[in-house]
Tab-separated table of N, CA and C in Angstrom:
chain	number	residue	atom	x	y	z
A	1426	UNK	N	0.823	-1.188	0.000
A	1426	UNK	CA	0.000	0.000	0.000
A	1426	UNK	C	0.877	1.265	0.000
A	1427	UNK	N	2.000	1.183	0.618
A	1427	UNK	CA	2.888	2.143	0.714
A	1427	UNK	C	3.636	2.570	-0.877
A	1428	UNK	N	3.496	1.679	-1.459
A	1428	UNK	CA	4.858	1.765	-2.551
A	1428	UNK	C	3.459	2.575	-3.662
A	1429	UNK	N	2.129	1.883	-3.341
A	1429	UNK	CA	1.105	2.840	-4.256
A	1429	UNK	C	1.370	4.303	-3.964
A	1430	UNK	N	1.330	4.798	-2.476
A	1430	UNK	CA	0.851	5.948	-2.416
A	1430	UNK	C	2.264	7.223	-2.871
A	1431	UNK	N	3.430	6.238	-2.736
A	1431	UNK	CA	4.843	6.592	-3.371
A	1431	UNK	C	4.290	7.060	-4.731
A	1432	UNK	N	3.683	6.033	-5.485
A	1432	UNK	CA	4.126	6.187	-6.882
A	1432	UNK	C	3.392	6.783	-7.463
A	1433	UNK	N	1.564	7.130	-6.660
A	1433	UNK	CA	0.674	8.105	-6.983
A	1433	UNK	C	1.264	9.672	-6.951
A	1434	UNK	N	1.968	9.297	-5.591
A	1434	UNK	CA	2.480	10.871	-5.514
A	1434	UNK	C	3.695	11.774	-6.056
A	1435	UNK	N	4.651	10.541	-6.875
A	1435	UNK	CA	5.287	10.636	-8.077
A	1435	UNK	C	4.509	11.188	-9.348
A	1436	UNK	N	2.948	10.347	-9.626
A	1436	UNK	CA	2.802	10.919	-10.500
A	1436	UNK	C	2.137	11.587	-10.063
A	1437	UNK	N	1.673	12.153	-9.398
A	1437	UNK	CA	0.836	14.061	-9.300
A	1437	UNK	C	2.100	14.776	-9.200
A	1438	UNK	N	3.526	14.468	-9.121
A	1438	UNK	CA	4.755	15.343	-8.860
A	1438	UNK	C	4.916	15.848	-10.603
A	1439	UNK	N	4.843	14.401	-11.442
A	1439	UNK	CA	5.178	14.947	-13.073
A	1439	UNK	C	3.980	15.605	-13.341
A	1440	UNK	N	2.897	15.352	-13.376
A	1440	UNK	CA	1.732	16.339	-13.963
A	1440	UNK	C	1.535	17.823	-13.549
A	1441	UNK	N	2.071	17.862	-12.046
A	1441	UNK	CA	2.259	19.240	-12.071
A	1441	UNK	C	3.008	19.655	-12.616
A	1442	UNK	N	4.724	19.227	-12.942
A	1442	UNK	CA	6.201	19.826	-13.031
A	1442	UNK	C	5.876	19.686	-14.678
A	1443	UNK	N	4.958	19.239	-15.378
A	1443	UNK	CA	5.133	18.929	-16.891
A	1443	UNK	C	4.562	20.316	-17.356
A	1444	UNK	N	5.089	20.866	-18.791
A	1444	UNK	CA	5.333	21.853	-18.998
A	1444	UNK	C	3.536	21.963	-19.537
A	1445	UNK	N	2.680	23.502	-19.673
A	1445	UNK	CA	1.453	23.622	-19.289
A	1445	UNK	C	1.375	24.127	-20.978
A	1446	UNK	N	0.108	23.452	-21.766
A	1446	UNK	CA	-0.559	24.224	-22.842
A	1446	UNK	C	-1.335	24.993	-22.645
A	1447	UNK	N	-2.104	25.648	-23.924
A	1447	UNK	CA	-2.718	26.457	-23.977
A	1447	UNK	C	-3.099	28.095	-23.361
A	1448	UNK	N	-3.707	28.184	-22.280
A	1448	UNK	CA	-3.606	29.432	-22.071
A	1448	UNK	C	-2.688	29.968	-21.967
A	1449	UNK	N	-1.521	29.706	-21.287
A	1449	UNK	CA	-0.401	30.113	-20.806
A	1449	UNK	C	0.983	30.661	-21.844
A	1450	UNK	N	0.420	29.525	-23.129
A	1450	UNK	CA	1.214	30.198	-24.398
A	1450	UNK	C	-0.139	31.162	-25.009
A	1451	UNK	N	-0.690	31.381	-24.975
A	1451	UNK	CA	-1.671	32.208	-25.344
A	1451	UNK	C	-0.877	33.772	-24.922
A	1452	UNK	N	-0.845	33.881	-23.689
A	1452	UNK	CA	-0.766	34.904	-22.838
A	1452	UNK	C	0.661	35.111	-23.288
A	1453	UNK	N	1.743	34.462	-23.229
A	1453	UNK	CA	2.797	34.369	-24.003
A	1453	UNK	C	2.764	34.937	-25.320
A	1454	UNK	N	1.835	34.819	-25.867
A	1454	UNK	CA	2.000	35.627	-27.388
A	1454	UNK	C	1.743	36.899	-27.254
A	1455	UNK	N	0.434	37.002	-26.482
A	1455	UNK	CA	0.153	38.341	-26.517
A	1455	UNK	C	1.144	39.469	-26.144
A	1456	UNK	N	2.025	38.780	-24.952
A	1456	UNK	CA	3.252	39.419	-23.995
A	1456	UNK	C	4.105	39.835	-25.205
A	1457	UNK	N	4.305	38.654	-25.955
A	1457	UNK	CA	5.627	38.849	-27.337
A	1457	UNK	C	4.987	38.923	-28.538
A	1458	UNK	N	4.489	39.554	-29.045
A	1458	UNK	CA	3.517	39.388	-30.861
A	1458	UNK	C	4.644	39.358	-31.296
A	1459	UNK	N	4.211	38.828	-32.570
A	1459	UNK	CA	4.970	38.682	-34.000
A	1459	UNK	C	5.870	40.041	-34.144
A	1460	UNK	N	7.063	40.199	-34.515
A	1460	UNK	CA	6.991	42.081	-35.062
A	1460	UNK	C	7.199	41.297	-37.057
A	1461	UNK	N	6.596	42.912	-37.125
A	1461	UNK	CA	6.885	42.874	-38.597
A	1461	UNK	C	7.866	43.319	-39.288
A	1462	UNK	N	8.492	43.068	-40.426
A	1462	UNK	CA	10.106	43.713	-41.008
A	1462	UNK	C	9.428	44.404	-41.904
A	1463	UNK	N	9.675	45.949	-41.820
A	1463	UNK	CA	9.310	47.074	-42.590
A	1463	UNK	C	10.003	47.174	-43.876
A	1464	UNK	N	11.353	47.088	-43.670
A	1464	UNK	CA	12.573	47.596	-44.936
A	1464	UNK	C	13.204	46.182	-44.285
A	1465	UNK	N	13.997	45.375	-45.739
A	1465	UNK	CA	15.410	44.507	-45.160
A	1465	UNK	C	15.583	44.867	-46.686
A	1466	UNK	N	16.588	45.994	-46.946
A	1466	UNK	CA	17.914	45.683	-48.020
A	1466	UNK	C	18.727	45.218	-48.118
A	1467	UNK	N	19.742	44.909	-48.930
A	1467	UNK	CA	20.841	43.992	-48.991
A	1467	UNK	C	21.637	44.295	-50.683
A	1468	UNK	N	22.248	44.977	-50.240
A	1468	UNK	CA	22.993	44.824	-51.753
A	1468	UNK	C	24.270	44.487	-51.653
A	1469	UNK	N	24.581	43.285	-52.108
A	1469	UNK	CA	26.512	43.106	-52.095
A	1469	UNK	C	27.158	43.256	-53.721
A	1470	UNK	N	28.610	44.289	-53.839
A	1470	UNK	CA	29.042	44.467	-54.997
A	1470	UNK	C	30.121	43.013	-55.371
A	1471	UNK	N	30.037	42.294	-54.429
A	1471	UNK	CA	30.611	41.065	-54.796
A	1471	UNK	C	32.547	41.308	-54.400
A	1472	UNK	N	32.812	42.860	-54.180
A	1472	UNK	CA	33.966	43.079	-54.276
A	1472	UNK	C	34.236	43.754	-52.670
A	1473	UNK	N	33.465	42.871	-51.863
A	1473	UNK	CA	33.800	43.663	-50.389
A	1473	UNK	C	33.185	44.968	-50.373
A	1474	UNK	N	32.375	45.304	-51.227
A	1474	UNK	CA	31.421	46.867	-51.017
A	1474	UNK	C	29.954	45.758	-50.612
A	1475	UNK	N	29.893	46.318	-49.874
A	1475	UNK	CA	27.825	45.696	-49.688
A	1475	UNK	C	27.387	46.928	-48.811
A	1476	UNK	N	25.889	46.856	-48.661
A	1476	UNK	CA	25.095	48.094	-47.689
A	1476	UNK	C	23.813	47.345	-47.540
A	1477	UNK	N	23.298	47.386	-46.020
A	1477	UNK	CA	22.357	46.498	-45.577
A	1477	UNK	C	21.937	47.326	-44.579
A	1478	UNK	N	20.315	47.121	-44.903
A	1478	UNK	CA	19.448	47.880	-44.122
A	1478	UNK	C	18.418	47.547	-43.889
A	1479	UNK	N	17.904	47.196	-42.270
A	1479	UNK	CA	16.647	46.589	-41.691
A	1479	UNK	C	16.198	47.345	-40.881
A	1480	UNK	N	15.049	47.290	-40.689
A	1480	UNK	CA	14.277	47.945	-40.015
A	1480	UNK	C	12.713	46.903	-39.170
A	1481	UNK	N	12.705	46.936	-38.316
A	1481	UNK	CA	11.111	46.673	-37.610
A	1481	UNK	C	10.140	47.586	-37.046
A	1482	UNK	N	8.849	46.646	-37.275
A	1482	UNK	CA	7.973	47.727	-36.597
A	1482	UNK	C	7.768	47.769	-35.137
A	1483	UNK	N	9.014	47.407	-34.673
A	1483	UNK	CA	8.994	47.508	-32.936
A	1483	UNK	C	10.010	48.362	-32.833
A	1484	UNK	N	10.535	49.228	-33.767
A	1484	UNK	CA	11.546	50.360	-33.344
A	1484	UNK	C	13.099	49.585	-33.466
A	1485	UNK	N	13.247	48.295	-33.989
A	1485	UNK	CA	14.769	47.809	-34.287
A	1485	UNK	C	15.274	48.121	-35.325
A	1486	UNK	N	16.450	48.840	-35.713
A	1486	UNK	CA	16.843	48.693	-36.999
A	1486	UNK	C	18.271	48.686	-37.101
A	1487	UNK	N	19.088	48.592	-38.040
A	1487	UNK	CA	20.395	48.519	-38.474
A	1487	UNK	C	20.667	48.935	-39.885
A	1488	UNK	N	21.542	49.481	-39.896
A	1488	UNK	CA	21.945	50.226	-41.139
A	1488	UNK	C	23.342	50.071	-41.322
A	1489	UNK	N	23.954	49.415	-41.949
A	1489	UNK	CA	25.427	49.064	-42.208
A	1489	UNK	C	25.970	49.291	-43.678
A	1490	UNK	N	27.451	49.760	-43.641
A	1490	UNK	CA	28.199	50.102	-45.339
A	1490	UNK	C	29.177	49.153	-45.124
A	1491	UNK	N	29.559	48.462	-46.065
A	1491	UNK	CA	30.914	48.153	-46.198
A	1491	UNK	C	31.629	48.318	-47.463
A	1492	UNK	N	33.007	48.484	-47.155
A	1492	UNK	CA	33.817	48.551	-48.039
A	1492	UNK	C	35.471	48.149	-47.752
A	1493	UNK	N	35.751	48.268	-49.090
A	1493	UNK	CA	37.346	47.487	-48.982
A	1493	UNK	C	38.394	48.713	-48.526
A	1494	UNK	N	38.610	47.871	-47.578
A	1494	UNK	CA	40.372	48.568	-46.380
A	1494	UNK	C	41.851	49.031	-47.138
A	1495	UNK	N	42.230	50.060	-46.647
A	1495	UNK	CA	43.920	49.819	-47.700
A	1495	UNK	C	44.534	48.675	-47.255
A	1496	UNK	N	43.922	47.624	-46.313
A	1496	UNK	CA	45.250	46.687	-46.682
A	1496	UNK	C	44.300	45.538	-47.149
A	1497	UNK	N	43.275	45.437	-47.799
A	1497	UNK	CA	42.348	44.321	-48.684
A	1497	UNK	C	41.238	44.164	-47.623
A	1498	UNK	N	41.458	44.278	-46.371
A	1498	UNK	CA	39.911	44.186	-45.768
A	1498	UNK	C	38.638	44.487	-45.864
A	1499	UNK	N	37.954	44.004	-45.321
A	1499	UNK	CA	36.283	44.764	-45.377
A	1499	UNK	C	36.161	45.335	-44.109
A	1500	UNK	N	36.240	46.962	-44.332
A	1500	UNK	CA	35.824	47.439	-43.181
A	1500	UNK	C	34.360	47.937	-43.082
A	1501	UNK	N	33.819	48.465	-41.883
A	1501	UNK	CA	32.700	48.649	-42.334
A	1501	UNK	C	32.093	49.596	-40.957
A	1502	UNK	N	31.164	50.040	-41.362
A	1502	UNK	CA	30.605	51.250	-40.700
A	1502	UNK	C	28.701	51.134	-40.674
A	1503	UNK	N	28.324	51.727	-39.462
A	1503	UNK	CA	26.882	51.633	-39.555
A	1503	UNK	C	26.432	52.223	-38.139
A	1504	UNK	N	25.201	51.587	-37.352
A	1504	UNK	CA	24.173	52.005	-36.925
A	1504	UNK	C	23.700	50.997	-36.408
A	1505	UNK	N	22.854	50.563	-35.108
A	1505	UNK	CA	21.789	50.129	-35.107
A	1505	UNK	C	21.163	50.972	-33.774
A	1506	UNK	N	19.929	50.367	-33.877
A	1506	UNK	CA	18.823	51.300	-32.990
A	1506	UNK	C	17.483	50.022	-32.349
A	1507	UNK	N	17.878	50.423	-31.017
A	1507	UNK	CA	16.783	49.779	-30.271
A	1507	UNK	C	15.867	49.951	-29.122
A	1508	UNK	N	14.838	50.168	-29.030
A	1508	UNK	CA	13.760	50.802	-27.401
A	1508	UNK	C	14.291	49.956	-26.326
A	1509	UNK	N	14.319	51.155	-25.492
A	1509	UNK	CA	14.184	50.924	-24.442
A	1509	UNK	C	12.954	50.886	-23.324
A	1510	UNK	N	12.833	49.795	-22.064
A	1510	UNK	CA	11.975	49.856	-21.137
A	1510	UNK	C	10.564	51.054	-20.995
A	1511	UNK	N	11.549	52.179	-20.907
A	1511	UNK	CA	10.847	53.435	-20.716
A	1511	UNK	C	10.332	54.373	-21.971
A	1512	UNK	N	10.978	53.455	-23.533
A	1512	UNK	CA	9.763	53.833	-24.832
A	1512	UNK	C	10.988	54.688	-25.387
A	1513	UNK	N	12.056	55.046	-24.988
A	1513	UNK	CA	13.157	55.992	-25.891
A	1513	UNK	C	13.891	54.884	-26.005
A	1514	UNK	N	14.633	55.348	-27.310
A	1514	UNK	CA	15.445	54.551	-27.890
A	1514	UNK	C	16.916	54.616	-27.656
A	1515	UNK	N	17.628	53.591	-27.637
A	1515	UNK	CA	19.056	53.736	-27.709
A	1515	UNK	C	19.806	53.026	-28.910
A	1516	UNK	N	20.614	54.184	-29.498
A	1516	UNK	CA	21.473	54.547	-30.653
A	1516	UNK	C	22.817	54.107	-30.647
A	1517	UNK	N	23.536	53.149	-31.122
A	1517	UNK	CA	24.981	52.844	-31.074
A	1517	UNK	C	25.469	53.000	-32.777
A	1518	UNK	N	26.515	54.242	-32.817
A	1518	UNK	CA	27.073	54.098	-34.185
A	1518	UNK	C	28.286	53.544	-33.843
A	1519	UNK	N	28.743	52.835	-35.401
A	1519	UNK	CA	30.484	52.242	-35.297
A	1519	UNK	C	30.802	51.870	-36.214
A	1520	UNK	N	32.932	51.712	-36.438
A	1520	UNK	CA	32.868	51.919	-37.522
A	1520	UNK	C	34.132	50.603	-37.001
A	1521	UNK	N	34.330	49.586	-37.879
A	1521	UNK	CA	35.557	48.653	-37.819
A	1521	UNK	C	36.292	48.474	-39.162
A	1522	UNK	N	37.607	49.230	-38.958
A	1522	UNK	CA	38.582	49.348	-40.482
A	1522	UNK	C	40.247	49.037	-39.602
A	1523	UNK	N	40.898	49.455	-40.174
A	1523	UNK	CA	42.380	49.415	-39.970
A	1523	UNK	C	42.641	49.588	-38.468
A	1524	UNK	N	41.985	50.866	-37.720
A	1524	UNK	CA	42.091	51.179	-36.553
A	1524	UNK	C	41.303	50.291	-35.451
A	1525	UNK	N	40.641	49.081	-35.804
A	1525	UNK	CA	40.048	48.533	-34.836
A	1525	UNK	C	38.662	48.667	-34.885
A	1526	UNK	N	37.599	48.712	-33.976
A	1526	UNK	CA	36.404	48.844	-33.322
A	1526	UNK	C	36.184	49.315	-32.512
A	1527	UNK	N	35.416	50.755	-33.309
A	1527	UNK	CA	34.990	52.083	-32.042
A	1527	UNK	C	33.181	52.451	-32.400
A	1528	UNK	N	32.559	52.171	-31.279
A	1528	UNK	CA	31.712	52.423	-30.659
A	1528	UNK	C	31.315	53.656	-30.101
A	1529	UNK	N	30.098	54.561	-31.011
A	1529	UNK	CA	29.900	55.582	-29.749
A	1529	UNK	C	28.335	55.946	-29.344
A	1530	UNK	N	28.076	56.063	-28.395
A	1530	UNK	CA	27.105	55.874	-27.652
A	1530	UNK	C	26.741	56.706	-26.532
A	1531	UNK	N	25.384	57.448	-26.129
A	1531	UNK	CA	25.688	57.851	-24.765
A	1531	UNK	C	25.249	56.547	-23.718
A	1532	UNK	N	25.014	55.270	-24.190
A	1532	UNK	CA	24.775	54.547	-23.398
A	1532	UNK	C	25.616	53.602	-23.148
A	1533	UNK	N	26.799	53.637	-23.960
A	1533	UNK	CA	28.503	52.885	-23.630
A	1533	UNK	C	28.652	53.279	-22.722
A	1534	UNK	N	28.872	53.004	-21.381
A	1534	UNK	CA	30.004	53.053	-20.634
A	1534	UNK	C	31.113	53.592	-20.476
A	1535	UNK	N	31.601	54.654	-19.670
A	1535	UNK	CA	32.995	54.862	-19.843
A	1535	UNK	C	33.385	55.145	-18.678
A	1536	UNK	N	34.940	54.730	-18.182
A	1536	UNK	CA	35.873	54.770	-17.049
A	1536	UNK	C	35.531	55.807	-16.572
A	1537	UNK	N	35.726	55.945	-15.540
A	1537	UNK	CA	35.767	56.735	-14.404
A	1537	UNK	C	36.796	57.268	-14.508
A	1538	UNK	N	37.236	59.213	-14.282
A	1538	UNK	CA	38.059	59.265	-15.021
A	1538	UNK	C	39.250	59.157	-13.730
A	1539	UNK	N	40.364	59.370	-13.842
A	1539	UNK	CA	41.423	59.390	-12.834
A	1539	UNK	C	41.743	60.313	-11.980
A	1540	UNK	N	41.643	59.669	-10.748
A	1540	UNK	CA	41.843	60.690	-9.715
A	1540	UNK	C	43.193	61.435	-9.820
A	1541	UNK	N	43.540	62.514	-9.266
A	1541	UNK	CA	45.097	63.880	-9.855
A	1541	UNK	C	45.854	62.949	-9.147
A	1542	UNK	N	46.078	62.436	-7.972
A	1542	UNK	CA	47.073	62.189	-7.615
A	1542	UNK	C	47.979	60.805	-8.918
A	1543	UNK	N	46.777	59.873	-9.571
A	1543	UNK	CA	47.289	58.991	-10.440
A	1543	UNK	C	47.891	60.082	-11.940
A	1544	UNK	N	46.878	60.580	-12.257
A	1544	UNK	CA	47.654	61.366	-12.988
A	1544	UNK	C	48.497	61.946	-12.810
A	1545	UNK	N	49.448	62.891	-11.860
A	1545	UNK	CA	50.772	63.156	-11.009
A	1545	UNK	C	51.314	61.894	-11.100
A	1546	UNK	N	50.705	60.817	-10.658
A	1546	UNK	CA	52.203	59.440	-10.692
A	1546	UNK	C	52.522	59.271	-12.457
A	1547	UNK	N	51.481	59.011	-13.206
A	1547	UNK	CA	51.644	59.067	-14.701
A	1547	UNK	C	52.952	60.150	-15.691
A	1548	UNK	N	52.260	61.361	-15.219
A	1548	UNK	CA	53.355	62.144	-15.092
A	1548	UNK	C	54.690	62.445	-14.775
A	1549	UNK	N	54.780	61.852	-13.621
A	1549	UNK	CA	56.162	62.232	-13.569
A	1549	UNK	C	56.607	60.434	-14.005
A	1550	UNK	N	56.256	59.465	-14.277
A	1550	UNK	CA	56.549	58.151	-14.644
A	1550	UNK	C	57.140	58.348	-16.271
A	1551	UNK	N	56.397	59.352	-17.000
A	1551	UNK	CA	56.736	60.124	-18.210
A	1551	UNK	C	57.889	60.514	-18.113
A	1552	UNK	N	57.919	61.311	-17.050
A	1552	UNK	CA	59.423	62.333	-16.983
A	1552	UNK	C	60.210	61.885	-17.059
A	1553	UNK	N	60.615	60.569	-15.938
A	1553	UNK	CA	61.466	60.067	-15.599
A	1553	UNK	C	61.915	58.442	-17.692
A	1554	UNK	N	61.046	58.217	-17.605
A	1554	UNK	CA	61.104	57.665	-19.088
A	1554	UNK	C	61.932	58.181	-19.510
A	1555	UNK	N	61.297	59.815	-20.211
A	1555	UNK	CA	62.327	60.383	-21.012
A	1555	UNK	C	63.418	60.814	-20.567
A	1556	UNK	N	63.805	60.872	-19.041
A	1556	UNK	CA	65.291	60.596	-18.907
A	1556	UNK	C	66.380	59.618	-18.597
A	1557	UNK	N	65.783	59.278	-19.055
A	1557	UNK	CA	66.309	57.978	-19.419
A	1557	UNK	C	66.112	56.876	-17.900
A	1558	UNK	N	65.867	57.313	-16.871
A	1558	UNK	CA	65.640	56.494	-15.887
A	1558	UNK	C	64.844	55.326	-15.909
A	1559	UNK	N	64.963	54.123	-15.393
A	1559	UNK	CA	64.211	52.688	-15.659
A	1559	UNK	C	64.760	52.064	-14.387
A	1560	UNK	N	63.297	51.518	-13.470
A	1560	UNK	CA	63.181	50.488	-12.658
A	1560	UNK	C	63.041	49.280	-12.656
A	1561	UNK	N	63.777	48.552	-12.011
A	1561	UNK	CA	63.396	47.063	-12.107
A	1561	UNK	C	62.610	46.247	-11.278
């Protein structure tokens, strides 16, 4: 009788823990609808030039150029754009060529700047460089 009431109460353990239809993905959709794609361009010149541009009707979009680097690369430059929580949007432009990947944003992040006394050690760490002084 014991090993029944074990194995009944095993299974009322999976029927609860088993994952739930219907309403619950219902409510799920409504939370997330479909979005729709307004604009998706795409043109590639086959020669490392292309330009691509999407857009949604939930406020996402991206706008990107590329083109060929002086040393044969594809560098490339663009945009994208996405809402935020509170209904304004946040904007990241950038551009990746010879010099790397730079990002600018007012919603990047940036260091904290340095307190004087580190800048004074920087400084005179300079000085001493250019005279030729070196620690080990």
């Amino acid at each position: 009788m014991k090993s029944v009431i074990i194995a009944l109460a095993c299974l009322a353990a999976a029927a609860v823990a088993s994952p739930q239809f219907g309403l619950p993905q219902q409510q799920q959709f409504l939370q997330n609808p479909p979005v729709a794609i307004l604009r998706d361009e795409r043109q590639d010149q086959g020669n490392g030039e292309f330009a691509y541009t999407f857009e949604a009707d939930n406020g996402i979009s991206e706008s990107r150029r590329g083109f060929v680097g002086s040393l044969g690369q594809s560098n490339m430059e663009g945009s994208y754009r996405f809402p935020l929580p509170d209904g304004s949007f946040a904007e990241v432009r950038y551009v990746a060529d010879e010099n790397g990947f730079r990002a600018e944003s007012p919603f990047i992040p940036t260091p904290h700047p340095l307190p004087a006394h580190a800048i004074e050690q920087i400084r005179i760490a300079e000085e001493q460089r250019a005279r030729g002084i070196r620690f080990d």
